[in-house]
């Protein structure tokens, strides 16, 4: 059977870049920058990009493209038992998408409630009480919040129709959403930096505090952020690259995806902090008082700031449309990674596989639509990002660096790429990245045992560990048949 193909190189780049650019860029990056030393955070962030992010992107692109397979069979081609690394990556992706789609659902709701900025003067109460109906602790699940559930269903319908025909439908979607989101983003950027008071916000954002670099936590934050953002360790980039011709350039593509993501994130910070500067100045309060992170930033502070702007409804809709669009492209990339593997493993039709994956994704997202949904989201996100994702990164490095041979894969990369990569890449994959990632896990673990994460009750912490261990165990137990290895040499 002919393998699916991207119609053009640009389409592949659009798909990979839009998978990478998502809530991580708009929701998380600006806050991390502020929290971890302002402009000085850019240093560990950029170092993480160069020494770990781009090398791993090269690894995943090369693996998918050389072997022309999704994550499971690509890793199994190296050694049969390594199929578990691929399965684990997919399970992690599945868990991430189950809550990521809920945040996308919130953004959909906010897109509509932007008309007339319905959060009024108290966006905090609006978000937590009117939209989430948040209970007072993770112990009180109470029930499902209808509007969040409906938005979630809507989001999943969108995701289904993007992936149901594989690269054919994904291509159509990304060829439209990439330029579309870019235009919206630029309008928002110009608006934000020309607001009165925006300058103070930007200074606040970028003023470097170099002493922050002495703190290990800052480096951990930078590395995990780069990982999450570049969508490595989820099988997505392997699947996407497997639809390229085997002669497609690899290192240039990896640099384009990595650099585009980082530039976008830094500019997203301009939008966020420019707008916060405006809000602080129009309310006459210091910026410290208005900064927040995560859901608080995008769904409480930002709506408030937006409602102070001229043409508030318009710019609110614009902002949430950007959020929906970028979240959506990232969301379906995760589904596509899973579909790709199941298509290779079964004789079922792609449309049917996509439907089943989407329905399961929707069902497993229900817990995050309950009144305690935000707490569950926080716990699961923490455990998956701190442990599972990093572990898959380490395992991929070992599989490729030590078993397949970093030199061998690099020889392939250099054969097809304009930018030739040197021996440094072998060292990065064999030693540097796995060692850094191991240190990150070790430091996180000691913190975990000192105090329960965010003081959640013990059962919730157990749930977090279950979300790490059970997918790993299942992945390990899935049998792998011998696969043809003829593709392993180019
Ligand atoms: N990279 C996305 C973001 O930064 O929001 C999130 C993501 C998408 C992670 C796809 C993993 C993935 F496979």
CSV table of C-alpha atoms and ligand atoms in Angstrom, one decimal:
chain,number,residue,atom,x,y,z
A,1,UNK,CA,0.0,0.0,0.0
A,2,UNK,CA,1.2,3.5,-0.8
A,3,UNK,CA,2.1,5.5,2.2
A,4,UNK,CA,0.4,8.8,2.7
A,5,UNK,CA,2.4,11.8,1.6
A,6,UNK,CA,2.4,15.5,2.3
A,7,UNK,CA,1.5,17.4,-0.9
A,8,UNK,CA,4.4,19.9,-0.5
A,9,UNK,CA,7.3,20.5,1.8
A,10,UNK,CA,5.6,23.6,3.0
A,11,UNK,CA,2.6,21.7,4.1
A,12,UNK,CA,4.8,19.4,6.2
A,13,UNK,CA,6.4,22.4,7.8
A,14,UNK,CA,3.0,24.0,8.5
A,15,UNK,CA,1.8,20.8,10.2
A,16,UNK,CA,5.0,20.4,12.3
A,17,UNK,CA,5.2,24.1,13.3
A,18,UNK,CA,1.5,24.2,14.2
A,19,UNK,CA,1.8,21.1,16.3
A,20,UNK,CA,4.6,22.8,18.1
A,21,UNK,CA,3.0,26.1,18.5
A,22,UNK,CA,0.0,25.8,20.9
A,23,UNK,CA,-1.2,26.6,24.3
A,24,UNK,CA,2.4,26.1,25.5
A,25,UNK,CA,3.4,29.3,23.7
A,26,UNK,CA,0.6,31.6,24.7
A,27,UNK,CA,-0.4,30.1,27.9
A,28,UNK,CA,2.8,28.9,29.6
A,29,UNK,CA,5.9,30.5,28.1
A,30,UNK,CA,5.2,34.2,28.9
A,31,UNK,CA,4.5,33.3,32.5
A,32,UNK,CA,7.6,31.1,32.9
A,33,UNK,CA,9.7,33.9,31.5
A,34,UNK,CA,8.4,36.3,34.0
A,35,UNK,CA,8.6,33.9,36.9
A,36,UNK,CA,12.1,32.7,36.1
A,37,UNK,CA,14.2,35.8,35.7
A,38,UNK,CA,12.6,37.8,32.9
A,39,UNK,CA,14.8,38.2,29.9
A,40,UNK,CA,17.4,36.0,31.6
A,41,UNK,CA,15.1,33.0,31.2
A,42,UNK,CA,15.6,33.3,27.4
A,43,UNK,CA,19.2,32.1,27.9
A,44,UNK,CA,18.4,28.7,29.4
A,45,UNK,CA,15.4,28.5,27.0
A,46,UNK,CA,17.5,29.1,23.9
A,47,UNK,CA,20.3,26.8,25.2
A,48,UNK,CA,17.6,24.1,25.8
A,49,UNK,CA,16.5,24.7,22.2
A,50,UNK,CA,19.9,24.3,20.7
A,51,UNK,CA,21.4,21.5,22.8
A,52,UNK,CA,18.3,19.3,23.3
A,53,UNK,CA,15.2,20.6,21.4
A,54,UNK,CA,16.6,20.7,17.9
A,55,UNK,CA,18.8,17.6,18.3
A,56,UNK,CA,15.7,15.6,19.4
A,57,UNK,CA,13.7,17.1,16.6
A,58,UNK,CA,16.4,15.9,14.2
A,59,UNK,CA,16.2,12.5,15.8
A,60,UNK,CA,12.5,12.2,15.5
A,61,UNK,CA,12.3,13.5,12.0
A,62,UNK,CA,15.2,11.2,10.9
A,63,UNK,CA,13.6,8.2,12.5
A,64,UNK,CA,10.2,8.7,11.0
A,65,UNK,CA,11.5,9.7,7.6
A,66,UNK,CA,14.1,7.0,7.2
A,67,UNK,CA,12.0,4.1,8.4
A,68,UNK,CA,8.7,5.4,6.9
A,69,UNK,CA,6.8,4.3,10.0
A,70,UNK,CA,4.9,5.7,12.9
A,71,UNK,CA,6.5,5.7,16.4
A,72,UNK,CA,5.9,2.1,17.4
A,73,UNK,CA,7.3,0.3,14.3
A,74,UNK,CA,10.0,2.9,13.8
A,75,UNK,CA,11.4,2.1,17.3
A,76,UNK,CA,10.7,-1.6,16.8
A,77,UNK,CA,12.8,-1.5,13.7
A,78,UNK,CA,15.8,-0.7,15.9
A,79,UNK,CA,15.0,-3.5,18.3
A,80,UNK,CA,11.8,-5.4,18.6
A,81,UNK,CA,11.3,-4.7,22.3
A,82,UNK,CA,11.7,-1.0,21.8
A,83,UNK,CA,8.1,-0.9,20.5
A,84,UNK,CA,7.2,-0.1,24.1
A,85,UNK,CA,8.9,3.3,23.8
A,86,UNK,CA,6.6,4.1,20.9
A,87,UNK,CA,3.5,2.9,22.6
A,88,UNK,CA,4.4,4.8,25.8
A,89,UNK,CA,4.8,8.0,23.8
A,90,UNK,CA,1.4,7.5,22.2
A,91,UNK,CA,-0.2,6.8,25.6
A,92,UNK,CA,1.3,10.0,26.9
A,93,UNK,CA,0.0,11.8,23.9
A,94,UNK,CA,-3.4,10.4,24.5
A,95,UNK,CA,-3.5,11.6,28.1
A,96,UNK,CA,-2.2,15.0,27.1
A,97,UNK,CA,-4.9,15.4,24.4
A,98,UNK,CA,-7.6,14.3,26.8
A,99,UNK,CA,-7.0,17.5,28.9
A,100,UNK,CA,-5.6,19.7,26.2
A,101,UNK,CA,-8.9,19.4,24.3
A,102,UNK,CA,-10.7,20.6,27.5
A,103,UNK,CA,-8.6,23.8,27.5
A,104,UNK,CA,-9.4,24.1,23.9
A,105,UNK,CA,-13.1,23.8,24.9
A,106,UNK,CA,-12.7,26.7,27.3
A,107,UNK,CA,-11.2,28.8,24.6
A,108,UNK,CA,-14.2,28.0,22.3
A,109,UNK,CA,-16.5,29.1,25.1
A,110,UNK,CA,-14.6,32.3,25.5
A,111,UNK,CA,-14.6,33.0,21.8
A,112,UNK,CA,-18.4,33.2,22.0
A,113,UNK,CA,-18.6,35.0,25.3
A,114,UNK,CA,-16.2,37.6,24.0
A,115,UNK,CA,-19.2,39.1,22.2
A,116,UNK,CA,-20.1,41.8,24.7
A,117,UNK,CA,-17.2,40.7,27.0
A,118,UNK,CA,-19.6,38.8,29.1
A,119,UNK,CA,-17.2,38.3,32.0
A,120,UNK,CA,-17.9,41.9,33.0
A,121,UNK,CA,-16.0,43.3,35.9
A,122,UNK,CA,-15.2,40.1,37.7
A,123,UNK,CA,-13.5,37.7,35.2
A,124,UNK,CA,-12.3,35.6,38.1
A,125,UNK,CA,-15.7,34.8,39.4
A,126,UNK,CA,-16.9,34.4,35.8
A,127,UNK,CA,-14.2,31.8,35.0
A,128,UNK,CA,-14.2,29.8,38.2
A,129,UNK,CA,-17.9,30.0,39.1
A,130,UNK,CA,-19.9,30.6,35.9
A,131,UNK,CA,-17.9,28.6,33.4
A,132,UNK,CA,-16.0,25.9,35.4
A,133,UNK,CA,-18.3,25.7,38.4
A,134,UNK,CA,-15.1,24.8,40.3
A,135,UNK,CA,-15.6,22.9,43.5
A,136,UNK,CA,-13.6,23.7,46.6
A,137,UNK,CA,-11.2,20.8,46.3
A,138,UNK,CA,-10.3,17.8,44.2
A,139,UNK,CA,-12.3,15.6,46.6
A,140,UNK,CA,-15.5,17.1,45.4
A,141,UNK,CA,-16.1,16.0,41.8
A,142,UNK,CA,-19.8,16.8,42.0
A,143,UNK,CA,-20.9,16.5,38.4
A,144,UNK,CA,-20.2,17.4,34.8
A,145,UNK,CA,-20.3,21.1,33.7
A,146,UNK,CA,-22.6,21.1,30.7
A,147,UNK,CA,-21.2,24.0,28.7
A,148,UNK,CA,-17.6,22.7,29.1
A,149,UNK,CA,-18.8,19.3,28.0
A,150,UNK,CA,-20.6,20.7,25.0
A,151,UNK,CA,-17.5,22.8,24.0
A,152,UNK,CA,-15.4,19.7,24.4
A,153,UNK,CA,-17.7,17.7,22.0
A,154,UNK,CA,-17.5,20.6,19.5
A,155,UNK,CA,-13.7,20.6,19.7
A,156,UNK,CA,-13.5,16.8,19.2
A,157,UNK,CA,-15.8,17.0,16.1
A,158,UNK,CA,-13.4,19.5,14.7
A,159,UNK,CA,-10.4,17.3,15.5
A,160,UNK,CA,-12.1,14.3,13.9
A,161,UNK,CA,-12.7,16.0,10.6
A,162,UNK,CA,-9.1,17.2,10.5
A,163,UNK,CA,-7.6,13.7,10.8
A,164,UNK,CA,-10.2,11.4,9.3
A,165,UNK,CA,-8.5,11.3,5.9
A,166,UNK,CA,-5.0,11.4,7.3
A,167,UNK,CA,-2.5,13.7,5.6
A,168,UNK,CA,-5.1,14.6,3.0
A,169,UNK,CA,-7.4,16.3,5.5
A,170,UNK,CA,-4.6,17.5,7.8
A,171,UNK,CA,-3.0,19.2,4.8
A,172,UNK,CA,-6.1,21.1,3.9
A,173,UNK,CA,-6.5,22.2,7.5
A,174,UNK,CA,-3.0,23.4,8.1
A,175,UNK,CA,-2.7,25.1,4.8
A,176,UNK,CA,-5.6,27.3,5.9
A,177,UNK,CA,-5.0,27.6,9.7
A,178,UNK,CA,-1.3,28.5,9.5
A,179,UNK,CA,-1.5,31.7,7.5
A,180,UNK,CA,-4.9,32.5,9.1
A,181,UNK,CA,-3.5,32.2,12.7
A,182,UNK,CA,-0.4,34.2,11.6
A,183,UNK,CA,-2.4,37.1,10.4
A,184,UNK,CA,-4.6,37.2,13.5
A,185,UNK,CA,-1.5,37.0,15.6
A,186,UNK,CA,0.2,39.9,13.9
A,187,UNK,CA,-2.9,42.1,14.3
A,188,UNK,CA,-3.0,41.2,18.0
A,189,UNK,CA,0.7,41.9,18.3
A,190,UNK,CA,0.5,45.3,16.7
A,191,UNK,CA,-2.5,46.1,18.9
A,192,UNK,CA,-0.8,45.0,22.1
A,193,UNK,CA,2.5,46.9,21.6
A,194,UNK,CA,0.8,50.1,20.7
A,195,UNK,CA,-1.4,50.3,23.8
A,196,UNK,CA,-0.6,53.0,26.3
A,197,UNK,CA,1.6,51.6,29.0
A,198,UNK,CA,2.6,48.5,27.0
A,199,UNK,CA,6.3,49.5,27.2
A,200,UNK,CA,6.3,49.1,31.0
A,201,UNK,CA,4.9,45.6,30.5
A,202,UNK,CA,7.6,44.7,28.0
A,203,UNK,CA,10.3,46.0,30.2
A,204,UNK,CA,8.9,44.0,33.1
A,205,UNK,CA,8.8,40.9,30.8
A,206,UNK,CA,12.3,41.2,29.5
A,207,UNK,CA,14.4,42.8,32.2
A,208,UNK,CA,17.0,40.2,32.9
A,209,UNK,CA,17.7,39.0,36.4
A,210,UNK,CA,20.8,36.9,35.8
A,211,UNK,CA,20.9,35.6,39.4
A,212,UNK,CA,17.9,33.4,38.4
A,213,UNK,CA,20.3,31.3,36.3
A,214,UNK,CA,21.9,29.9,39.4
A,215,UNK,CA,18.7,28.2,40.3
A,216,UNK,CA,18.3,24.6,39.0
A,217,UNK,CA,14.5,25.0,38.8
A,218,UNK,CA,14.9,27.6,36.1
A,219,UNK,CA,16.9,25.2,33.9
A,220,UNK,CA,14.4,22.4,34.5
A,221,UNK,CA,11.6,24.7,33.6
A,222,UNK,CA,13.4,25.7,30.4
A,223,UNK,CA,14.1,22.1,29.3
A,224,UNK,CA,10.7,20.8,30.0
A,225,UNK,CA,9.1,23.8,28.3
A,226,UNK,CA,11.1,23.2,25.1
A,227,UNK,CA,10.1,19.5,25.1
A,228,UNK,CA,6.5,20.1,25.5
A,229,UNK,CA,6.5,22.9,23.0
A,230,UNK,CA,8.4,21.1,20.3
A,231,UNK,CA,6.0,18.1,20.6
A,232,UNK,CA,8.9,15.6,20.9
A,233,UNK,CA,8.4,12.4,22.9
A,234,UNK,CA,4.8,12.0,21.8
A,235,UNK,CA,5.3,10.2,18.5
A,236,UNK,CA,3.9,13.2,16.6
A,237,UNK,CA,7.0,14.4,14.9
A,238,UNK,CA,8.0,10.8,14.0
A,239,UNK,CA,4.5,10.2,12.4
A,240,UNK,CA,4.6,13.6,10.5
A,241,UNK,CA,8.1,13.0,9.2
A,242,UNK,CA,7.1,9.5,8.1
A,243,UNK,CA,4.9,11.1,5.4
A,244,UNK,CA,7.9,12.8,3.8
A,245,UNK,CA,9.9,11.4,1.0
A,246,UNK,CA,13.1,9.7,2.3
A,247,UNK,CA,15.2,12.3,0.5
A,248,UNK,CA,13.6,15.3,2.2
A,249,UNK,CA,15.9,17.6,4.1
A,250,UNK,CA,16.0,17.0,7.8
A,251,UNK,CA,18.2,19.4,9.7
A,252,UNK,CA,16.9,22.5,7.9
A,253,UNK,CA,13.3,21.4,8.7
A,254,UNK,CA,14.2,20.8,12.4
A,255,UNK,CA,15.9,24.3,12.6
A,256,UNK,CA,12.9,25.9,10.9
A,257,UNK,CA,10.4,24.3,13.3
A,258,UNK,CA,12.5,24.9,16.4
A,259,UNK,CA,13.3,28.6,15.6
A,260,UNK,CA,9.7,29.4,14.4
A,261,UNK,CA,8.3,28.0,17.6
A,262,UNK,CA,10.7,30.0,19.8
A,263,UNK,CA,10.2,33.3,17.9
A,264,UNK,CA,6.4,32.8,18.1
A,265,UNK,CA,6.6,32.2,21.8
A,266,UNK,CA,8.7,35.3,22.5
A,267,UNK,CA,6.3,37.4,20.4
A,268,UNK,CA,3.4,35.9,22.3
A,269,UNK,CA,5.1,37.2,25.4
A,270,UNK,CA,5.0,40.7,23.8
A,271,UNK,CA,1.2,40.4,23.4
A,272,UNK,CA,0.7,39.2,26.9
A,273,UNK,CA,3.0,41.6,28.7
A,274,UNK,CA,2.2,44.6,26.4
A,275,UNK,CA,-1.4,44.1,27.3
A,276,UNK,CA,-0.7,43.6,31.0
A,277,UNK,CA,1.3,46.8,31.0
A,278,UNK,CA,-1.6,48.6,29.5
A,279,UNK,CA,-4.0,47.2,32.1
A,280,UNK,CA,-1.7,48.0,35.0
A,281,UNK,CA,-1.3,51.6,33.8
A,282,UNK,CA,-5.0,52.1,33.1
A,283,UNK,CA,-5.8,50.8,36.6
A,284,UNK,CA,-2.8,52.5,38.2
A,285,UNK,CA,-1.5,49.4,39.9
A,286,UNK,CA,2.0,47.8,39.6
A,287,UNK,CA,2.3,45.0,37.1
A,288,UNK,CA,3.2,42.4,39.8
A,289,UNK,CA,-0.4,42.7,40.9
A,290,UNK,CA,-1.8,41.6,37.6
A,291,UNK,CA,0.5,38.9,36.5
A,292,UNK,CA,-0.7,35.3,36.7
A,293,UNK,CA,-0.1,32.0,35.1
A,294,UNK,CA,-1.9,29.1,33.3
A,295,UNK,CA,-5.6,29.3,33.3
A,296,UNK,CA,-5.4,32.4,35.4
A,297,UNK,CA,-3.5,34.2,32.7
A,298,UNK,CA,-5.5,33.3,29.6
A,299,UNK,CA,-8.9,33.1,31.2
A,300,UNK,CA,-8.9,35.6,34.0
A,301,UNK,CA,-6.3,38.3,33.7
A,302,UNK,CA,-6.3,38.5,30.0
A,303,UNK,CA,-10.1,38.8,29.6
A,304,UNK,CA,-10.0,41.6,32.1
A,305,UNK,CA,-7.3,43.5,30.1
A,306,UNK,CA,-9.1,42.9,26.9
A,307,UNK,CA,-12.3,44.4,28.2
A,308,UNK,CA,-10.4,47.6,28.9
A,309,UNK,CA,-9.4,48.1,25.3
A,310,UNK,CA,-11.2,50.0,22.7
A,311,UNK,CA,-13.2,47.6,20.5
A,312,UNK,CA,-13.0,45.1,23.4
A,313,UNK,CA,-15.3,42.5,21.9
A,314,UNK,CA,-13.5,42.4,18.7
A,315,UNK,CA,-10.0,42.0,20.2
A,316,UNK,CA,-11.3,39.4,22.7
A,317,UNK,CA,-12.7,37.4,19.9
A,318,UNK,CA,-9.5,37.7,18.0
A,319,UNK,CA,-7.4,36.6,21.0
A,320,UNK,CA,-9.6,33.5,21.7
A,321,UNK,CA,-9.8,32.6,18.0
A,322,UNK,CA,-6.0,32.5,18.0
A,323,UNK,CA,-6.0,30.3,21.1
A,324,UNK,CA,-8.6,28.0,19.6
A,325,UNK,CA,-6.7,27.7,16.3
A,326,UNK,CA,-3.3,27.0,17.7
A,327,UNK,CA,-4.7,24.6,20.3
A,328,UNK,CA,-6.6,22.8,17.6
A,329,UNK,CA,-3.6,22.2,15.3
A,330,UNK,CA,-1.7,20.8,18.3
A,331,UNK,CA,-4.6,18.7,19.4
A,332,UNK,CA,-5.1,16.8,16.1
A,333,UNK,CA,-1.4,16.2,15.7
A,334,UNK,CA,-1.5,14.0,18.8
A,335,UNK,CA,-4.5,12.1,17.3
A,336,UNK,CA,-2.7,11.7,14.0
A,337,UNK,CA,0.3,10.2,15.7
A,338,UNK,CA,-1.9,7.5,17.3
A,339,UNK,CA,-3.9,6.9,14.1
A,340,UNK,CA,-0.7,6.5,12.1
A,341,UNK,CA,0.4,3.6,14.3
A,342,UNK,CA,-3.0,1.9,14.4
A,343,UNK,CA,-3.3,2.1,10.6
A,344,UNK,CA,0.0,0.3,10.3
A,345,UNK,CA,-1.1,-2.3,12.9
A,346,UNK,CA,-4.6,-3.2,11.7
A,347,UNK,CA,-6.6,-3.5,8.5
A,348,UNK,CA,-9.2,-1.0,9.7
A,349,UNK,CA,-10.1,2.0,7.7
A,350,UNK,CA,-8.5,5.3,8.7
A,351,UNK,CA,-11.9,7.0,9.1
A,352,UNK,CA,-13.0,4.3,11.5
A,353,UNK,CA,-9.7,4.4,13.5
A,354,UNK,CA,-9.9,8.1,13.8
A,355,UNK,CA,-13.5,7.9,15.0
A,356,UNK,CA,-12.7,5.4,17.7
A,357,UNK,CA,-9.6,7.4,18.9
A,358,UNK,CA,-11.6,10.6,19.0
A,359,UNK,CA,-14.5,9.0,20.9
A,360,UNK,CA,-12.1,7.5,23.5
A,361,UNK,CA,-10.3,10.9,23.7
A,362,UNK,CA,-13.6,12.6,24.4
A,363,UNK,CA,-14.6,10.1,27.0
A,364,UNK,CA,-11.4,10.2,28.9
A,365,UNK,CA,-11.6,14.0,28.9
A,366,UNK,CA,-14.9,13.9,30.8
A,367,UNK,CA,-13.1,13.9,34.2
A,368,UNK,CA,-11.7,17.3,33.3
A,369,UNK,CA,-15.1,18.7,32.6
A,370,UNK,CA,-16.3,18.0,36.1
A,371,UNK,CA,-16.4,20.6,38.9
A,372,UNK,CA,-13.1,19.4,40.0
A,373,UNK,CA,-11.7,19.2,36.5
A,374,UNK,CA,-9.2,22.0,36.9
A,375,UNK,CA,-7.5,20.2,39.8
A,376,UNK,CA,-7.3,16.9,37.9
A,377,UNK,CA,-5.8,18.7,34.9
A,378,UNK,CA,-3.2,20.3,37.1
A,379,UNK,CA,-2.2,17.0,38.7
A,380,UNK,CA,-2.1,14.9,35.6
A,381,UNK,CA,-0.3,17.6,33.6
A,382,UNK,CA,2.4,17.9,36.3
A,383,UNK,CA,3.1,14.2,36.4
A,384,UNK,CA,3.0,13.5,32.7
A,385,UNK,CA,5.3,16.4,31.9
A,386,UNK,CA,7.7,15.9,34.8
A,387,UNK,CA,8.2,12.2,34.4
A,388,UNK,CA,6.7,10.3,31.5
A,389,UNK,CA,7.6,12.8,28.8
A,390,UNK,CA,11.2,13.1,30.1
A,391,UNK,CA,11.5,9.3,30.4
A,392,UNK,CA,10.5,8.8,26.8
A,393,UNK,CA,13.1,11.4,25.8
A,394,UNK,CA,15.8,9.5,27.6
A,395,UNK,CA,14.7,6.2,26.1
A,396,UNK,CA,14.6,7.5,22.6
A,397,UNK,CA,18.2,8.8,23.1
A,398,UNK,CA,19.3,5.4,24.3
A,399,UNK,CA,17.6,3.5,21.5
A,400,UNK,CA,18.9,5.7,18.8
A,401,UNK,CA,22.2,6.9,20.3
A,402,UNK,CA,23.4,3.6,21.7
A,403,UNK,CA,21.6,0.8,19.9
A,404,UNK,CA,20.9,2.0,16.5
A,405,UNK,CA,24.0,4.2,16.5
A,406,UNK,CA,23.9,8.0,16.5
A,407,UNK,CA,26.6,8.1,13.8
A,408,UNK,CA,24.5,6.0,11.5
A,409,UNK,CA,21.5,8.1,11.8
A,410,UNK,CA,23.6,11.3,11.5
A,411,UNK,CA,25.1,9.9,8.3
A,412,UNK,CA,21.6,9.5,6.9
A,413,UNK,CA,20.7,13.0,8.0
A,414,UNK,CA,23.7,14.5,6.4
A,415,UNK,CA,23.1,12.6,3.2
A,416,UNK,CA,19.8,14.3,2.7
A,417,UNK,CA,20.3,17.6,4.3
A,418,UNK,CA,21.8,20.9,3.3
A,419,UNK,CA,23.0,21.8,6.8
A,420,UNK,CA,25.4,19.1,7.8
A,421,UNK,CA,25.5,18.3,11.4
A,422,UNK,CA,28.8,17.5,13.2
A,423,UNK,CA,29.9,15.0,15.8
A,424,UNK,CA,28.4,17.2,18.5
A,425,UNK,CA,25.0,15.7,17.7
A,426,UNK,CA,26.2,12.2,18.5
A,427,UNK,CA,27.4,13.5,21.9
A,428,UNK,CA,24.2,15.4,22.5
A,429,UNK,CA,22.1,12.3,21.8
A,430,UNK,CA,24.3,9.8,23.5
A,431,UNK,CA,25.4,11.7,26.6
A,432,UNK,CA,24.2,15.2,27.1
A,433,UNK,CA,20.5,15.0,26.6
A,434,UNK,CA,19.9,11.8,28.5
A,435,UNK,CA,22.1,13.0,31.4
A,436,UNK,CA,20.4,16.3,31.6
A,437,UNK,CA,17.0,14.7,31.5
A,438,UNK,CA,18.0,12.2,34.2
A,439,UNK,CA,19.1,15.0,36.4
A,440,UNK,CA,15.8,16.8,35.8
A,441,UNK,CA,13.9,13.7,36.9
A,442,UNK,CA,16.1,13.2,39.9
A,443,UNK,CA,15.6,16.7,41.1
A,444,UNK,CA,11.9,16.6,40.5
A,445,UNK,CA,11.6,13.3,42.4
A,446,UNK,CA,13.4,14.6,45.5
A,447,UNK,CA,11.0,17.6,45.5
A,448,UNK,CA,8.1,15.2,45.1
A,449,UNK,CA,9.0,13.2,48.1
A,450,UNK,CA,9.6,16.3,50.2
A,451,UNK,CA,6.2,17.7,49.8
A,452,UNK,CA,3.1,16.5,47.9
A,453,UNK,CA,2.6,18.5,44.7
A,454,UNK,CA,0.6,21.6,45.5
A,455,UNK,CA,-0.6,20.0,48.6
A,456,UNK,CA,-3.1,17.8,46.9
A,457,UNK,CA,-4.4,14.9,49.0
A,458,UNK,CA,-2.5,11.6,48.9
A,459,UNK,CA,-5.0,9.8,46.6
A,460,UNK,CA,-4.6,12.5,44.0
A,461,UNK,CA,-0.9,12.2,44.1
A,462,UNK,CA,-1.3,8.4,43.6
A,463,UNK,CA,-3.5,9.1,40.7
A,464,UNK,CA,-0.7,11.2,39.2
A,465,UNK,CA,1.7,8.3,39.7
A,466,UNK,CA,-0.8,5.9,38.2
A,467,UNK,CA,-1.0,8.1,35.1
A,468,UNK,CA,2.8,7.6,34.7
A,469,UNK,CA,3.2,3.9,35.6
A,470,UNK,CA,0.1,2.2,34.2
A,471,UNK,CA,0.6,3.4,30.6
A,472,UNK,CA,4.2,2.4,30.9
A,473,UNK,CA,3.3,-1.1,32.1
A,474,UNK,CA,0.7,-1.5,29.4
A,475,UNK,CA,3.1,-0.3,26.7
A,476,UNK,CA,5.6,-2.8,28.0
A,477,UNK,CA,3.2,-5.7,27.8
A,478,UNK,CA,1.9,-5.1,24.3
A,479,UNK,CA,3.5,-7.8,22.1
A,480,UNK,CA,5.4,-6.8,19.0
A,481,UNK,CA,5.5,-9.0,15.9
A,482,UNK,CA,8.7,-9.1,13.8
A,483,UNK,CA,8.6,-6.4,11.3
A,484,UNK,CA,10.4,-6.1,8.0
A,485,UNK,CA,13.7,-4.4,8.5
A,486,UNK,CA,14.5,-3.8,4.9
A,487,UNK,CA,14.1,-0.1,5.3
A,488,UNK,CA,16.7,0.3,8.0
A,489,UNK,CA,19.5,0.9,5.5
A,490,UNK,CA,19.0,3.7,3.0
B,1,LIG,N1,3.4,21.7,21.6
B,1,LIG,C1,2.1,22.0,22.0
B,1,LIG,C2,2.1,23.2,22.9
B,1,LIG,O1,3.2,23.8,23.1
B,1,LIG,O2,1.0,23.7,23.3
B,1,LIG,C3,1.5,20.9,22.9
B,1,LIG,C4,1.6,19.6,22.3
B,1,LIG,C5,1.1,19.3,21.0
B,1,LIG,C6,2.4,18.7,22.9
B,1,LIG,C7,1.3,18.1,20.4
B,1,LIG,C8,2.6,17.5,22.3
B,1,LIG,C9,2.1,17.2,21.1
B,1,LIG,F1,2.3,16.0,20.6
